[in-house]
Coordinates of N, CA and C in Angstrom, one line a residue:
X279 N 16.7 -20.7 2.9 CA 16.9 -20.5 4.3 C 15.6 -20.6 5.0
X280 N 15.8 -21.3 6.1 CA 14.1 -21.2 6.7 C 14.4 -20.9 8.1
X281 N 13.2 -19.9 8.4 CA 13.4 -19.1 9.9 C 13.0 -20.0 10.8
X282 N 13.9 -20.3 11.9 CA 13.1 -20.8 13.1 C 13.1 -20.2 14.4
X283 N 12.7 -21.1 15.3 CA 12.7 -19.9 16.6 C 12.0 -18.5 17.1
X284 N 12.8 -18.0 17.3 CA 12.9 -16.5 17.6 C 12.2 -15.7 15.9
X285 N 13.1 -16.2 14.9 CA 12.8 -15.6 13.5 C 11.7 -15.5 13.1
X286 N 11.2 -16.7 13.4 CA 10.0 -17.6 12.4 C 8.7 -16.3 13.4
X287 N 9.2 -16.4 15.0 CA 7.8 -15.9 15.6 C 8.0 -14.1 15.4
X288 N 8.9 -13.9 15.2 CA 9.1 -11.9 15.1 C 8.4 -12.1 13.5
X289 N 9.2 -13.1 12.4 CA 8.3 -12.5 10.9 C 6.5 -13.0 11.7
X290 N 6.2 -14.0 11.8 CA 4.5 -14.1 12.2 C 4.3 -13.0 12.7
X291 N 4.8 -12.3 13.7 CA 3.7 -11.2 14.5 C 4.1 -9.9 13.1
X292 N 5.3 -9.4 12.1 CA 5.0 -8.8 11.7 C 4.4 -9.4 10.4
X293 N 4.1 -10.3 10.2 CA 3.0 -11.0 9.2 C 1.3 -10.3 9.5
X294 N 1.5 -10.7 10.5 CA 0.3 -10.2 11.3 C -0.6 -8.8 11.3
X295 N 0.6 -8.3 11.6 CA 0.8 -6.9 12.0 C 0.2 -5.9 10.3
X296 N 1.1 -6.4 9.8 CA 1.3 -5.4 8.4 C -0.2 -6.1 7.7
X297 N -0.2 -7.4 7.3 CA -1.2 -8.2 6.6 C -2.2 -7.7 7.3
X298 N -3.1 -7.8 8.5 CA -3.9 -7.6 9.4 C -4.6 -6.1 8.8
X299 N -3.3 -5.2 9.4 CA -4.0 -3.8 9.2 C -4.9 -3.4 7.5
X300 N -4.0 -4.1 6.6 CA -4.2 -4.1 5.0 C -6.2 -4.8 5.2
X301 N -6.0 -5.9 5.6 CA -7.3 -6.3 5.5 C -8.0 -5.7 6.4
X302 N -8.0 -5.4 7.3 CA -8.8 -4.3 8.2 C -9.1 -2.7 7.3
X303 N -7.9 -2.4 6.6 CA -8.8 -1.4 5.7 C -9.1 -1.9 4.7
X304 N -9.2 -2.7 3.9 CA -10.1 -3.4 3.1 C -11.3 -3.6 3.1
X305 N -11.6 -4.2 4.9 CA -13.2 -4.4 5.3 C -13.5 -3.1 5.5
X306 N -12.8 -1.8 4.9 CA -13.5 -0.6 5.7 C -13.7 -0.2 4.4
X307 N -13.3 -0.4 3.0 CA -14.0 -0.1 1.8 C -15.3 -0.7 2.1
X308 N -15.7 -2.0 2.5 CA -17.0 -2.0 2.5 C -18.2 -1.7 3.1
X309 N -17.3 -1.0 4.4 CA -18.8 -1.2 5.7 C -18.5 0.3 5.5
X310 N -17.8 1.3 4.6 CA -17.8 2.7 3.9 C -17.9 2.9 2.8
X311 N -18.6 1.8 2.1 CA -18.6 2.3 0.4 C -18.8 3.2 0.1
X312 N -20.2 3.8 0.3 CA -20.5 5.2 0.3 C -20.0 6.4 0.3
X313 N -19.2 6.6 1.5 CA -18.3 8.0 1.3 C -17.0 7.1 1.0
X314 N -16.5 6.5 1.0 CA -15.4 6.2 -0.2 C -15.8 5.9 -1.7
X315 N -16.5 5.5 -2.2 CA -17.2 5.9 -3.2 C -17.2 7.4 -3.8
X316 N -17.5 8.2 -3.5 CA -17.4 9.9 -3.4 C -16.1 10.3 -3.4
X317 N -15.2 10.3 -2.5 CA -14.2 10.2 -2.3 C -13.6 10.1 -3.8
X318 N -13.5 8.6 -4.0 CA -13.0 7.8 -5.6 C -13.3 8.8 -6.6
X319 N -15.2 9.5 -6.5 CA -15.4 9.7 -7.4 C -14.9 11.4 -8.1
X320 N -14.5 12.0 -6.5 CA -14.0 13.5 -6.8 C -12.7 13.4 -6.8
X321 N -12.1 12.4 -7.0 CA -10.3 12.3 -7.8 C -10.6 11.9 -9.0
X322 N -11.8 11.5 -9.2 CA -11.4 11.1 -11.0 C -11.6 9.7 -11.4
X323 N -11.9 8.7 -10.3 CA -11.5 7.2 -10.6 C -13.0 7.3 -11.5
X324 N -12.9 6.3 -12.7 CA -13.6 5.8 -13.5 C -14.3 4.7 -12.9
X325 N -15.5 4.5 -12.9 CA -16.3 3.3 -12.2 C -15.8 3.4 -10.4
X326 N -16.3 4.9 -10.2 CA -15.9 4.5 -8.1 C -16.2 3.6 -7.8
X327 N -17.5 3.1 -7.3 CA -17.9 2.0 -6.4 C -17.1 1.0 -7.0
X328 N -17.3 0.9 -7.9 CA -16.5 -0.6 -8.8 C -15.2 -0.9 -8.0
X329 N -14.3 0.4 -8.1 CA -12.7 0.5 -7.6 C -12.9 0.4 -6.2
X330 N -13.9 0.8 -5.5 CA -13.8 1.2 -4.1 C -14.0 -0.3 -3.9
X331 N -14.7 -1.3 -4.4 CA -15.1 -2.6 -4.1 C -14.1 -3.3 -4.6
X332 N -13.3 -3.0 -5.4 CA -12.3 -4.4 -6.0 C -10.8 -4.2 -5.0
X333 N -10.7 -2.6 -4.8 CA -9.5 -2.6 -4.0 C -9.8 -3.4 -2.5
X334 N -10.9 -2.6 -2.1 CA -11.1 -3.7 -0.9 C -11.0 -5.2 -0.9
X335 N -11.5 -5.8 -2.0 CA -11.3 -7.1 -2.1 C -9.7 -7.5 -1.6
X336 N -9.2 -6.6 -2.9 CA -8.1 -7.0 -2.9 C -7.1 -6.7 -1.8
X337 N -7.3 -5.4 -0.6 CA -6.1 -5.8 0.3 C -6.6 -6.9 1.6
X338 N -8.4 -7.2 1.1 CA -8.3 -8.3 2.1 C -7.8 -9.3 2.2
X339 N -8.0 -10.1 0.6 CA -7.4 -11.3 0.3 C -5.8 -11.1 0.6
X340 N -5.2 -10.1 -0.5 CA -4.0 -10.3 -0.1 C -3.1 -10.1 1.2
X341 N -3.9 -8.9 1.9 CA -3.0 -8.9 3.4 C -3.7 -10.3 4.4
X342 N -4.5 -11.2 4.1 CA -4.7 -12.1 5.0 C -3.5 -13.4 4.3
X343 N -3.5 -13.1 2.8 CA -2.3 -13.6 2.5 C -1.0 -13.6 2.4
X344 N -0.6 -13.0 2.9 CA 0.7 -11.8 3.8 C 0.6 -12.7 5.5
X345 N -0.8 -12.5 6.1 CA -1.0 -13.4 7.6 C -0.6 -14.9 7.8
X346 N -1.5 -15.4 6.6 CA -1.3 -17.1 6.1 C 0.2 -17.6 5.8
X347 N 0.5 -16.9 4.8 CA 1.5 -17.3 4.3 C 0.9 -17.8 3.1
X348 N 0.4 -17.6 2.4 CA -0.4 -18.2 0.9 C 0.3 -17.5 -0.2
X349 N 0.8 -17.6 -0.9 CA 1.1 -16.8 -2.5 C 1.7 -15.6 -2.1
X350 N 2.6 -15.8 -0.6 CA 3.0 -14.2 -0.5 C 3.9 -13.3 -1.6
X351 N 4.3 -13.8 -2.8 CA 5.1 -13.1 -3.3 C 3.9 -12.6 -4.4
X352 N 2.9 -12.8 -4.7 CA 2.0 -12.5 -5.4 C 1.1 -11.2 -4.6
X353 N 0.7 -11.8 -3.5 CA 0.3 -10.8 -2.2 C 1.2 -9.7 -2.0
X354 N 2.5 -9.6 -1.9 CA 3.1 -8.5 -1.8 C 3.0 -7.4 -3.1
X355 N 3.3 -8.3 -4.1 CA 3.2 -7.1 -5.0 C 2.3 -6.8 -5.5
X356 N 1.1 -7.5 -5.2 CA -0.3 -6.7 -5.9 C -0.6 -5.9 -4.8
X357 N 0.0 -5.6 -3.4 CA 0.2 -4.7 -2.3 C 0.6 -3.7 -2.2
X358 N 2.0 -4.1 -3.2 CA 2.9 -2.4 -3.1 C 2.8 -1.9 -4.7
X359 N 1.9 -2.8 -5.5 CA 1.8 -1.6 -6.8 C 0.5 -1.1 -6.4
X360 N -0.8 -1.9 -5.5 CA -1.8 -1.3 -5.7 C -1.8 0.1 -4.3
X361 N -1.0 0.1 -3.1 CA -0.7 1.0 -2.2 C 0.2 2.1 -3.5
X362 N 1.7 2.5 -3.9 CA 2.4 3.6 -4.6 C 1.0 3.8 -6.0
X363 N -0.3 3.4 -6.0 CA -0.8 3.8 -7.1 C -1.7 4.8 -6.2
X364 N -2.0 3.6 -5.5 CA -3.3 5.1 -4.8 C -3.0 5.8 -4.1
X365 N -1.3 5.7 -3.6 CA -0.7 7.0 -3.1 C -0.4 8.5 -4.1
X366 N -0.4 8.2 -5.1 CA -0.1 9.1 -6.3 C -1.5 9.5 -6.9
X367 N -2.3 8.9 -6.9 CA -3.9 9.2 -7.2 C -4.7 10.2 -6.2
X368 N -4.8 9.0 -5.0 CA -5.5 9.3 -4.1 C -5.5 10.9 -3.0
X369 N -3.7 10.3 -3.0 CA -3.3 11.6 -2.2 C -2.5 11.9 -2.3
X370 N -2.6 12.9 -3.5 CA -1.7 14.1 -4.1 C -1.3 15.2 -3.5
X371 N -1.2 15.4 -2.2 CA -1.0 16.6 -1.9 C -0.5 17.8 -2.1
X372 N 0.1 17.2 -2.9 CA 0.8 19.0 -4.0 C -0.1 19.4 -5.0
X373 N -1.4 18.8 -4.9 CA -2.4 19.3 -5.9 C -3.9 20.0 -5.0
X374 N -4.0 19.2 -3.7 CA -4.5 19.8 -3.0 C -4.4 21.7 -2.6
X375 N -5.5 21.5 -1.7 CA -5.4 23.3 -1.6 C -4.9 23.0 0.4
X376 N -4.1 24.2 0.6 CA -3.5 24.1 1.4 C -3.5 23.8 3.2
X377 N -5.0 23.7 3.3 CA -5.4 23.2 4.9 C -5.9 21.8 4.7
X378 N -5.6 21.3 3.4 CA -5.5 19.1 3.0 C -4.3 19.0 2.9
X379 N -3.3 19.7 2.7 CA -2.4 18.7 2.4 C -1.5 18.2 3.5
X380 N -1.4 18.5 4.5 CA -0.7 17.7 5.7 C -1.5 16.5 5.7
X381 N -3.0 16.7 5.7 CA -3.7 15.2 5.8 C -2.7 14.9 5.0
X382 N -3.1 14.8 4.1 CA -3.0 14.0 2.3 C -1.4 13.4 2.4
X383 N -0.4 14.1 2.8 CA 0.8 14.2 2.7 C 1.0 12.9 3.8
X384 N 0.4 13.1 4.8 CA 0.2 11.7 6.0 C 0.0 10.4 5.3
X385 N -1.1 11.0 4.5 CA -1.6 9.2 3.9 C -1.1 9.1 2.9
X386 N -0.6 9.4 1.8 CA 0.7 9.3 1.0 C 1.7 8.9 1.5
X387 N 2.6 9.2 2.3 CA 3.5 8.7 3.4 C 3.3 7.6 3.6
X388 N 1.9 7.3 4.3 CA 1.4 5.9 5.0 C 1.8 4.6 3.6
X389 N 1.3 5.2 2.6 CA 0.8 4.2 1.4 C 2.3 4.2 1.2
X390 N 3.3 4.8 1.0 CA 4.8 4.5 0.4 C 5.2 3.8 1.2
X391 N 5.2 3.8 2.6 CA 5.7 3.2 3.7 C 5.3 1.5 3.8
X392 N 3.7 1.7 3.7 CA 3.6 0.4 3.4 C 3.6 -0.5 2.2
X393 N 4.1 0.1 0.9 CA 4.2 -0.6 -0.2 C 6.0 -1.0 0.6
X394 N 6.6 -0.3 0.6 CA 7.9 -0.6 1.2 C 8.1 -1.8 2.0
X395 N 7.6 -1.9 3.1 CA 7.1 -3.1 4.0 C 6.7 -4.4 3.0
X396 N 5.7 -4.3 1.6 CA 5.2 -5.3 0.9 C 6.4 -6.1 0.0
X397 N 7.7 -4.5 -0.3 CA 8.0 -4.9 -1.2 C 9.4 -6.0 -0.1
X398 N 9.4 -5.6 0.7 CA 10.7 -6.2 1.7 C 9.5 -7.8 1.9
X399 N 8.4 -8.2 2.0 CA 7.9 -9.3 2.5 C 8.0 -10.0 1.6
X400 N 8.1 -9.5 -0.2 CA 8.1 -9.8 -1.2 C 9.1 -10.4 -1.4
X401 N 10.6 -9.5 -1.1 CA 11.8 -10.1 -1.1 C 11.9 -11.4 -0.2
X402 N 11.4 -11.4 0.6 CA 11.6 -12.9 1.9 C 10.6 -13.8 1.2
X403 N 10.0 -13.7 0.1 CA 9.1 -14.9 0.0 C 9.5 -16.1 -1.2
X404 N 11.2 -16.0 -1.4 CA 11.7 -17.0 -1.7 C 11.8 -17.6 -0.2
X405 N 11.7 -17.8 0.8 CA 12.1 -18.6 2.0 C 11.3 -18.9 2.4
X406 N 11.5 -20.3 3.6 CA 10.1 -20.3 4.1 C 9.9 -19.7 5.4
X407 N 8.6 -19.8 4.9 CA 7.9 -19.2 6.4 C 7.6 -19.9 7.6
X408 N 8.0 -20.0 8.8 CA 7.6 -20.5 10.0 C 6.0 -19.8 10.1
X409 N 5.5 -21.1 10.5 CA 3.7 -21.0 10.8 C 2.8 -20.1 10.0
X410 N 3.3 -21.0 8.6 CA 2.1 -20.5 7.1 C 2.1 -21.8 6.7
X411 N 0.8 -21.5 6.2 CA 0.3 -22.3 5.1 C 1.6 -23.1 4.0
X412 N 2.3 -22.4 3.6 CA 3.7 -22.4 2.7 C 2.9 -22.5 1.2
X413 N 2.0 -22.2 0.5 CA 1.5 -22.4 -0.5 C 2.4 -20.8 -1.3
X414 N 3.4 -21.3 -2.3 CA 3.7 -20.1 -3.0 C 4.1 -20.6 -4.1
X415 N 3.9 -19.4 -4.8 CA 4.7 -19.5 -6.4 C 5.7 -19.9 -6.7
X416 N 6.9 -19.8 -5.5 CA 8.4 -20.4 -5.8 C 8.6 -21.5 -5.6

């Protein structure tokens, strides 16, 4: 089925929308290494800077690949496994002490929400896309 019209321009702006923000915090692993680094390294991640650097890579490439339309079924799910992992890692709020965890509970929330969103763009990326690239796996 391929979207046109009306279809094609609501999925682009939420192409946009969802992809965009992913790589917008991606470029904030980098121009924040430092206290995300710290961060990484008082949960426990093994090699922080390393992770703090490869996740950013990764929701840049892939949420600008979510924007494009490039490999989105690849993009999506290296989205919503790498969002439900660092929701469960990152922000555990039932392991926090009790004036964190509303934060924590927010951005856990955030990260389920938007793996959800990845995994529904995932579903749509047997079809084509109005105004992508169309380069995909299927």
């Amino acid at each position: 089925m391929v979207a046109t019209g009306a279809e094609a321009a609501v999925l682009l702006v939420a192409r946009v929308l969802f992809g965009g923000v992913l790589a917008f915090m991606g470029l904030n692993h980098f121009m924040q290494t430092g206290q995300m680094t710290g961060y990484a390294q008082a949960k426990g991640l093994p090699a922080p800077k390393l992770g703090v650097l490869a996740s950013g890579a990764l929701l840049v490439v892939a949420g600008l690949a979510i924007v494009v339309g490039v490999f989105p079924l690849l993009a999506a799910a290296a989205l919503a496994a790498f969002l439900l992992v660092s929701a469960v890692v990152f922000h555990d709020f039932w392991a926090v002490p009790e004036d964190q965890q509303q934060d924590e509970m927010t951005s856990f929330l955030k990260n389920v929400a938007m793996a959800g969103g990845a995994l529904a763009f995932g579903a749509l990326a047997s079809q084509s896309w109005g105004f992508s690239v169309g380069l995909s796996l299927l």
